[in-house]
Amino acid sequence: MGKQREDQEHGAEPARTALTADRAREMTAGLRDAMDDVRRSVAVLAARVRDAHAARVWLPLGYSSWESYCRAEFGISRAQAYRLLDVARALTAIHDAVTAGPGLSRTRDTGPGAAAALDYGLSQRALIAVSSRTDAVAEIITRRLAALAHSGLQALDETTVHAVVRQAVRDVRTAPPPAPAEPPADPAVASLRAVVDDLAASTHAIGELMLELAPGYLTDTEAADRLDHFCDDIGIELDHGLAARRYALTGDRRALAGTVL
């Protein structure tokens, strides 16, 4: 009794029955199914957001903007409202690139079939990360699918197409920012730009770390509660940590204005 009481006082969990390999596999399969359900939900949400925004659904309901409509109807912040649009636009651009090939029809409604067609196994975080670079993602998808179709070496079945899409998104997310078309003639300006580019790259890496601790579905206020002590521990201002997190979410350097840059 003394040992049990001591364990309880120190927060130790009671002994559990050893987990069998079969049960572990069963639990893992359940987790995989749940993750697949989340990704499919992202596809459904993106399709419906896309159509609602295109129809300007807020006007007949008496709202002045998409932002005010989302705040009143769903209780979400301005940032969340526009992140929904980012997800919808990114997924639509990807879907349009996939269905641009011959014999493939575009799906533009929100029925169950349409939502399933939009499910490429991409997380909301991944879609937000490439929302400002959808042209690059679409170009890579189109080029790689065309090359596969031309080669005839691999059937363009659903599994192959989804793998091409996911790899294109990964490639764009991890690619360094493109160099300017014409470097500045002034060496001092060129040197300063290189410093800024390096700072942005390191800040993006910090932002990815922040997203591990405070995922993208959290508001800035909720994220601040999780990141406050961590930012203090690594020696940066909380505002800088939040800005880095926003930059990792959007890929838009304007997220760093007034804080890091």
mmCIF file of C-alpha atoms in Angstrom:
data_model
loop_
_atom_site.group_PDB
_atom_site.id
_atom_site.type_symbol
_atom_site.label_atom_id
_atom_site.label_comp_id
_atom_site.label_asym_id
_atom_site.label_seq_id
_atom_site.Cartn_x
_atom_site.Cartn_y
_atom_site.Cartn_z
ATOM 1 C CA MET A 1 0.000 0.000 0.000
ATOM 2 C CA GLY A 2 2.870 2.350 0.841
ATOM 3 C CA LYS A 3 4.515 1.782 -2.547
ATOM 4 C CA GLN A 4 1.213 2.269 -4.397
ATOM 5 C CA ARG A 5 0.477 5.499 -2.490
ATOM 6 C CA GLU A 6 3.991 6.768 -3.259
ATOM 7 C CA ASP A 7 3.553 6.071 -6.976
ATOM 8 C CA GLN A 8 0.215 7.881 -6.980
ATOM 9 C CA GLU A 9 1.706 10.902 -5.214
ATOM 10 C CA HIS A 10 4.439 11.142 -7.873
ATOM 11 C CA GLY A 11 1.976 10.806 -10.733
ATOM 12 C CA ALA A 12 3.025 7.296 -11.744
ATOM 13 C CA GLU A 13 0.460 5.417 -13.801
ATOM 14 C CA PRO A 14 -0.814 2.067 -12.531
ATOM 15 C CA ALA A 15 0.678 -1.019 -14.143
ATOM 16 C CA ARG A 16 -0.940 -1.946 -17.448
ATOM 17 C CA THR A 17 -1.349 -5.243 -19.221
ATOM 18 C CA ALA A 18 1.411 -5.706 -21.794
ATOM 19 C CA LEU A 19 0.311 -4.667 -25.294
ATOM 20 C CA THR A 20 0.381 -7.480 -27.846
ATOM 21 C CA ALA A 21 1.633 -6.975 -31.404
ATOM 22 C CA ASP A 22 -1.860 -7.773 -32.762
ATOM 23 C CA ARG A 23 -3.458 -5.139 -30.539
ATOM 24 C CA ALA A 24 -0.773 -2.616 -31.452
ATOM 25 C CA ARG A 25 -1.458 -3.216 -35.160
ATOM 26 C CA GLU A 26 -5.175 -2.837 -34.537
ATOM 27 C CA MET A 27 -4.660 0.486 -32.740
ATOM 28 C CA THR A 28 -2.325 1.681 -35.502
ATOM 29 C CA ALA A 29 -4.933 0.830 -38.137
ATOM 30 C CA GLY A 30 -7.497 2.800 -36.146
ATOM 31 C CA LEU A 31 -5.181 5.815 -36.008
ATOM 32 C CA ARG A 32 -4.553 5.572 -39.753
ATOM 33 C CA ASP A 33 -8.297 5.481 -40.430
ATOM 34 C CA ALA A 34 -8.838 8.520 -38.217
ATOM 35 C CA MET A 35 -6.089 10.455 -40.029
ATOM 36 C CA ASP A 36 -7.611 9.531 -43.379
ATOM 37 C CA ASP A 37 -10.970 10.803 -42.133
ATOM 38 C CA VAL A 38 -9.377 14.133 -41.184
ATOM 39 C CA ARG A 39 -7.797 14.514 -44.631
ATOM 40 C CA ARG A 40 -11.089 13.680 -46.342
ATOM 41 C CA SER A 41 -12.794 16.277 -44.155
ATOM 42 C CA VAL A 42 -10.276 18.857 -45.395
ATOM 43 C CA ALA A 43 -11.310 18.013 -48.960
ATOM 44 C CA VAL A 44 -15.017 18.372 -48.152
ATOM 45 C CA LEU A 45 -14.410 21.672 -46.367
ATOM 46 C CA ALA A 46 -12.293 23.022 -49.227
ATOM 47 C CA ALA A 47 -14.960 22.201 -51.824
ATOM 48 C CA ARG A 48 -17.707 23.881 -49.834
ATOM 49 C CA VAL A 49 -15.632 26.928 -48.932
ATOM 50 C CA ARG A 50 -14.689 27.362 -52.585
ATOM 51 C CA ASP A 51 -18.286 27.266 -53.760
ATOM 52 C CA ALA A 52 -19.634 29.438 -50.922
ATOM 53 C CA HIS A 53 -17.044 32.135 -51.521
ATOM 54 C CA ALA A 54 -17.515 32.039 -55.312
ATOM 55 C CA ALA A 55 -21.273 32.487 -54.791
ATOM 56 C CA ARG A 56 -20.674 35.410 -52.364
ATOM 57 C CA VAL A 57 -22.935 33.615 -49.922
ATOM 58 C CA TRP A 58 -22.617 36.380 -47.319
ATOM 59 C CA LEU A 59 -24.510 38.999 -49.337
ATOM 60 C CA PRO A 60 -28.037 37.450 -49.249
ATOM 61 C CA LEU A 61 -27.565 36.911 -45.508
ATOM 62 C CA GLY A 62 -26.836 40.584 -44.900
ATOM 63 C CA TYR A 63 -23.116 40.412 -44.127
ATOM 64 C CA SER A 64 -20.677 42.945 -45.493
ATOM 65 C CA SER A 65 -17.807 40.526 -46.131
ATOM 66 C CA TRP A 66 -16.576 36.939 -46.059
ATOM 67 C CA GLU A 67 -14.773 37.774 -42.823
ATOM 68 C CA SER A 68 -17.889 39.036 -41.010
ATOM 69 C CA TYR A 69 -19.932 36.107 -42.339
ATOM 70 C CA CYS A 70 -17.448 33.543 -40.997
ATOM 71 C CA ARG A 71 -17.173 35.302 -37.644
ATOM 72 C CA ALA A 72 -20.945 35.438 -37.124
ATOM 73 C CA GLU A 73 -21.921 32.065 -38.555
ATOM 74 C CA PHE A 74 -19.009 29.896 -37.425
ATOM 75 C CA GLY A 75 -17.295 31.863 -34.658
ATOM 76 C CA ILE A 76 -13.896 31.930 -36.325
ATOM 77 C CA SER A 77 -11.357 34.711 -36.559
ATOM 78 C CA ARG A 78 -10.395 36.764 -39.601
ATOM 79 C CA ALA A 79 -7.153 34.780 -39.966
ATOM 80 C CA GLN A 80 -9.012 31.461 -39.839
ATOM 81 C CA ALA A 81 -11.573 32.675 -42.382
ATOM 82 C CA TYR A 82 -8.869 33.505 -44.896
ATOM 83 C CA ARG A 83 -6.906 30.337 -44.156
ATOM 84 C CA LEU A 84 -10.023 28.426 -45.227
ATOM 85 C CA LEU A 85 -9.832 30.252 -48.547
ATOM 86 C CA ASP A 86 -6.129 29.439 -48.828
ATOM 87 C CA VAL A 87 -6.901 25.736 -48.364
ATOM 88 C CA ALA A 88 -9.737 25.875 -50.912
ATOM 89 C CA ARG A 89 -7.687 27.711 -53.520
ATOM 90 C CA ALA A 90 -4.672 25.443 -53.136
ATOM 91 C CA LEU A 91 -6.718 22.257 -53.391
ATOM 92 C CA THR A 92 -8.722 23.566 -56.354
ATOM 93 C CA ALA A 93 -5.524 24.541 -58.213
ATOM 94 C CA ILE A 94 -4.103 21.063 -57.593
ATOM 95 C CA HIS A 95 -7.314 19.377 -58.713
ATOM 96 C CA ASP A 96 -7.472 21.498 -61.870
ATOM 97 C CA ALA A 97 -3.883 20.515 -62.727
ATOM 98 C CA VAL A 98 -4.721 16.826 -62.244
ATOM 99 C CA THR A 99 -7.933 16.936 -64.293
ATOM 100 C CA ALA A 100 -6.429 18.983 -67.136
ATOM 101 C CA GLY A 101 -5.323 15.786 -68.886
ATOM 102 C CA PRO A 102 -7.362 14.254 -71.731
ATOM 103 C CA GLY A 103 -10.333 12.172 -70.732
ATOM 104 C CA LEU A 104 -10.552 13.634 -67.234
ATOM 105 C CA SER A 105 -13.524 15.814 -66.345
ATOM 106 C CA ARG A 106 -13.457 18.637 -63.839
ATOM 107 C CA THR A 107 -15.615 18.343 -60.735
ATOM 108 C CA ARG A 108 -17.098 21.627 -59.587
ATOM 109 C CA ASP A 109 -19.871 20.683 -57.128
ATOM 110 C CA THR A 110 -19.836 19.683 -53.480
ATOM 111 C CA GLY A 111 -21.463 16.256 -53.618
ATOM 112 C CA PRO A 112 -19.826 13.204 -52.057
ATOM 113 C CA GLY A 113 -18.143 12.290 -55.343
ATOM 114 C CA ALA A 114 -16.674 15.756 -55.722
ATOM 115 C CA ALA A 115 -15.285 15.762 -52.204
ATOM 116 C CA ALA A 116 -13.730 12.339 -52.757
ATOM 117 C CA ALA A 117 -12.137 13.590 -55.985
ATOM 118 C CA LEU A 118 -10.451 16.387 -54.040
ATOM 119 C CA ASP A 119 -8.893 14.028 -51.503
ATOM 120 C CA TYR A 120 -5.191 13.703 -52.330
ATOM 121 C CA GLY A 121 -4.148 12.807 -48.794
ATOM 122 C CA LEU A 122 -2.878 16.334 -48.061
ATOM 123 C CA SER A 123 -3.115 17.953 -44.659
ATOM 124 C CA GLN A 124 -4.541 21.423 -44.125
ATOM 125 C CA ARG A 125 -1.099 22.568 -43.015
ATOM 126 C CA ALA A 126 0.487 21.386 -46.283
ATOM 127 C CA LEU A 127 -2.168 23.117 -48.369
ATOM 128 C CA ILE A 128 -1.755 26.401 -46.505
ATOM 129 C CA ALA A 129 2.014 26.183 -46.903
ATOM 130 C CA VAL A 130 1.736 26.123 -50.719
ATOM 131 C CA SER A 131 -1.294 28.419 -51.055
ATOM 132 C CA SER A 132 0.873 31.312 -52.249
ATOM 133 C CA ARG A 133 2.752 29.074 -54.718
ATOM 134 C CA THR A 134 -0.046 27.148 -56.400
ATOM 135 C CA ASP A 135 1.262 28.009 -59.885
ATOM 136 C CA ALA A 136 4.522 26.209 -59.110
ATOM 137 C CA VAL A 137 2.700 23.184 -57.670
ATOM 138 C CA ALA A 138 0.333 22.984 -60.662
ATOM 139 C CA GLU A 139 3.203 23.273 -63.151
ATOM 140 C CA ILE A 140 5.119 20.417 -61.502
ATOM 141 C CA ILE A 141 2.028 18.192 -61.354
ATOM 142 C CA THR A 142 1.129 18.856 -65.007
ATOM 143 C CA ARG A 143 4.672 18.242 -66.217
ATOM 144 C CA ARG A 144 5.192 15.024 -64.239
ATOM 145 C CA LEU A 145 1.815 13.518 -65.128
ATOM 146 C CA ALA A 146 2.379 14.325 -68.802
ATOM 147 C CA ALA A 147 5.811 12.688 -68.684
ATOM 148 C CA LEU A 148 4.376 9.545 -67.089
ATOM 149 C CA ALA A 149 1.528 9.372 -69.616
ATOM 150 C CA HIS A 150 3.928 9.861 -72.529
ATOM 151 C CA SER A 151 6.349 7.207 -71.317
ATOM 152 C CA GLY A 152 3.641 4.588 -71.013
ATOM 153 C CA LEU A 153 5.747 2.853 -68.378
ATOM 154 C CA GLN A 154 3.331 3.441 -65.528
ATOM 155 C CA ALA A 155 -0.459 3.536 -65.481
ATOM 156 C CA LEU A 156 -1.889 6.807 -64.257
ATOM 157 C CA ASP A 157 -4.115 5.188 -61.674
ATOM 158 C CA GLU A 158 -5.340 6.962 -58.547
ATOM 159 C CA THR A 159 -2.413 5.796 -56.428
ATOM 160 C CA THR A 160 0.144 7.114 -58.922
ATOM 161 C CA VAL A 161 -1.618 10.459 -59.365
ATOM 162 C CA HIS A 162 -1.885 10.978 -55.622
ATOM 163 C CA ALA A 163 1.801 10.155 -55.180
ATOM 164 C CA VAL A 164 2.731 12.714 -57.862
ATOM 165 C CA VAL A 165 0.572 15.373 -56.169
ATOM 166 C CA ARG A 166 2.000 14.767 -52.702
ATOM 167 C CA GLN A 167 5.578 14.798 -54.000
ATOM 168 C CA ALA A 168 4.954 18.062 -55.882
ATOM 169 C CA VAL A 169 3.631 19.694 -52.714
ATOM 170 C CA ARG A 170 6.635 18.437 -50.719
ATOM 171 C CA ASP A 171 9.034 19.733 -53.370
ATOM 172 C CA VAL A 172 7.501 23.215 -53.377
ATOM 173 C CA ARG A 173 7.357 23.377 -49.577
ATOM 174 C CA THR A 174 11.027 22.525 -49.209
ATOM 175 C CA ALA A 175 12.344 24.501 -52.186
ATOM 176 C CA PRO A 176 14.369 27.638 -51.399
ATOM 177 C CA PRO A 177 12.799 30.937 -52.431
ATOM 178 C CA PRO A 178 13.437 31.718 -56.110
ATOM 179 C CA ALA A 179 16.274 34.075 -56.892
ATOM 180 C CA PRO A 180 15.276 37.460 -58.306
ATOM 181 C CA ALA A 181 15.190 37.593 -62.094
ATOM 182 C CA GLU A 182 17.902 40.250 -62.155
ATOM 183 C CA PRO A 183 20.224 40.626 -59.169
ATOM 184 C CA PRO A 184 20.707 44.201 -57.943
ATOM 185 C CA ALA A 185 23.489 46.075 -59.689
ATOM 186 C CA ASP A 186 24.604 47.643 -56.412
ATOM 187 C CA PRO A 187 26.808 45.112 -54.528
ATOM 188 C CA ALA A 188 25.696 46.542 -51.198
ATOM 189 C CA VAL A 189 22.031 45.941 -52.072
ATOM 190 C CA ALA A 190 22.831 42.430 -53.308
ATOM 191 C CA SER A 191 24.675 41.661 -50.084
ATOM 192 C CA LEU A 192 21.816 42.984 -47.962
ATOM 193 C CA ARG A 193 19.283 40.968 -49.957
ATOM 194 C CA ALA A 194 21.312 37.807 -49.340
ATOM 195 C CA VAL A 195 21.269 38.536 -45.607
ATOM 196 C CA VAL A 196 17.490 39.026 -45.703
ATOM 197 C CA ASP A 197 17.035 35.790 -47.669
ATOM 198 C CA ASP A 198 19.125 33.886 -45.116
ATOM 199 C CA LEU A 199 17.143 35.415 -42.268
ATOM 200 C CA ALA A 200 13.856 34.477 -43.932
ATOM 201 C CA ALA A 201 15.046 30.890 -44.493
ATOM 202 C CA SER A 202 16.108 30.455 -40.862
ATOM 203 C CA THR A 203 12.874 32.060 -39.681
ATOM 204 C CA HIS A 204 10.868 29.615 -41.800
ATOM 205 C CA ALA A 205 12.700 26.734 -40.107
ATOM 206 C CA ILE A 206 11.839 28.214 -36.704
ATOM 207 C CA GLY A 207 8.239 28.593 -37.839
ATOM 208 C CA GLU A 208 8.060 24.902 -38.739
ATOM 209 C CA LEU A 209 9.220 24.106 -35.208
ATOM 210 C CA MET A 210 6.580 26.450 -33.778
ATOM 211 C CA LEU A 211 3.923 24.596 -35.777
ATOM 212 C CA GLU A 212 4.984 21.343 -34.160
ATOM 213 C CA LEU A 213 4.143 22.871 -30.771
ATOM 214 C CA ALA A 214 1.168 24.978 -31.880
ATOM 215 C CA PRO A 215 -0.495 23.450 -34.977
ATOM 216 C CA GLY A 216 -1.981 25.646 -37.677
ATOM 217 C CA TYR A 217 -5.587 25.164 -36.586
ATOM 218 C CA LEU A 218 -4.915 27.212 -33.434
ATOM 219 C CA THR A 219 -5.529 30.957 -33.398
ATOM 220 C CA ASP A 220 -2.630 33.299 -32.629
ATOM 221 C CA THR A 221 -3.992 33.770 -29.106
ATOM 222 C CA GLU A 222 -4.177 30.020 -28.500
ATOM 223 C CA ALA A 223 -0.743 29.523 -30.034
ATOM 224 C CA ALA A 224 0.714 32.235 -27.818
ATOM 225 C CA ASP A 225 -0.338 30.310 -24.706
ATOM 226 C CA ARG A 226 1.611 27.271 -25.920
ATOM 227 C CA LEU A 227 4.654 29.109 -27.235
ATOM 228 C CA ASP A 228 5.259 31.701 -24.531
ATOM 229 C CA HIS A 229 7.613 29.645 -22.362
ATOM 230 C CA PHE A 230 9.267 27.972 -25.351
ATOM 231 C CA CYS A 231 10.137 31.301 -26.985
ATOM 232 C CA ASP A 232 11.559 32.490 -23.682
ATOM 233 C CA ASP A 233 13.652 29.320 -23.415
ATOM 234 C CA ILE A 234 15.199 29.730 -26.879
ATOM 235 C CA GLY A 235 15.733 33.462 -26.438
ATOM 236 C CA ILE A 236 13.318 35.065 -28.904
ATOM 237 C CA GLU A 237 10.371 37.390 -28.446
ATOM 238 C CA LEU A 238 6.943 35.766 -28.512
ATOM 239 C CA ASP A 239 5.873 38.136 -31.311
ATOM 240 C CA HIS A 240 8.801 36.884 -33.390
ATOM 241 C CA GLY A 241 7.840 33.262 -32.730
ATOM 242 C CA LEU A 242 4.239 33.907 -33.778
ATOM 243 C CA ALA A 243 5.401 35.744 -36.901
ATOM 244 C CA ALA A 244 7.671 32.812 -37.800
ATOM 245 C CA ARG A 245 4.735 30.454 -37.305
ATOM 246 C CA ARG A 246 2.556 32.569 -39.647
ATOM 247 C CA TYR A 247 5.364 32.610 -42.217
ATOM 248 C CA ALA A 248 5.697 28.816 -42.108
ATOM 249 C CA LEU A 249 1.922 28.547 -42.573
ATOM 250 C CA THR A 250 1.656 30.918 -45.533
ATOM 251 C CA GLY A 251 5.078 31.207 -47.146
ATOM 252 C CA ASP A 252 4.387 34.947 -47.394
ATOM 253 C CA ARG A 253 7.194 37.194 -46.119
ATOM 254 C CA ARG A 254 4.697 39.886 -45.289
ATOM 255 C CA ALA A 255 3.928 37.795 -42.205
ATOM 256 C CA LEU A 256 7.330 38.929 -40.877
ATOM 257 C CA ALA A 257 6.763 42.649 -41.420
ATOM 258 C CA GLY A 258 7.253 44.694 -38.276
ATOM 259 C CA THR A 259 8.761 41.844 -36.277
ATOM 260 C CA VAL A 260 11.547 39.791 -37.836
ATOM 261 C CA LEU A 261 11.914 41.950 -40.968
#
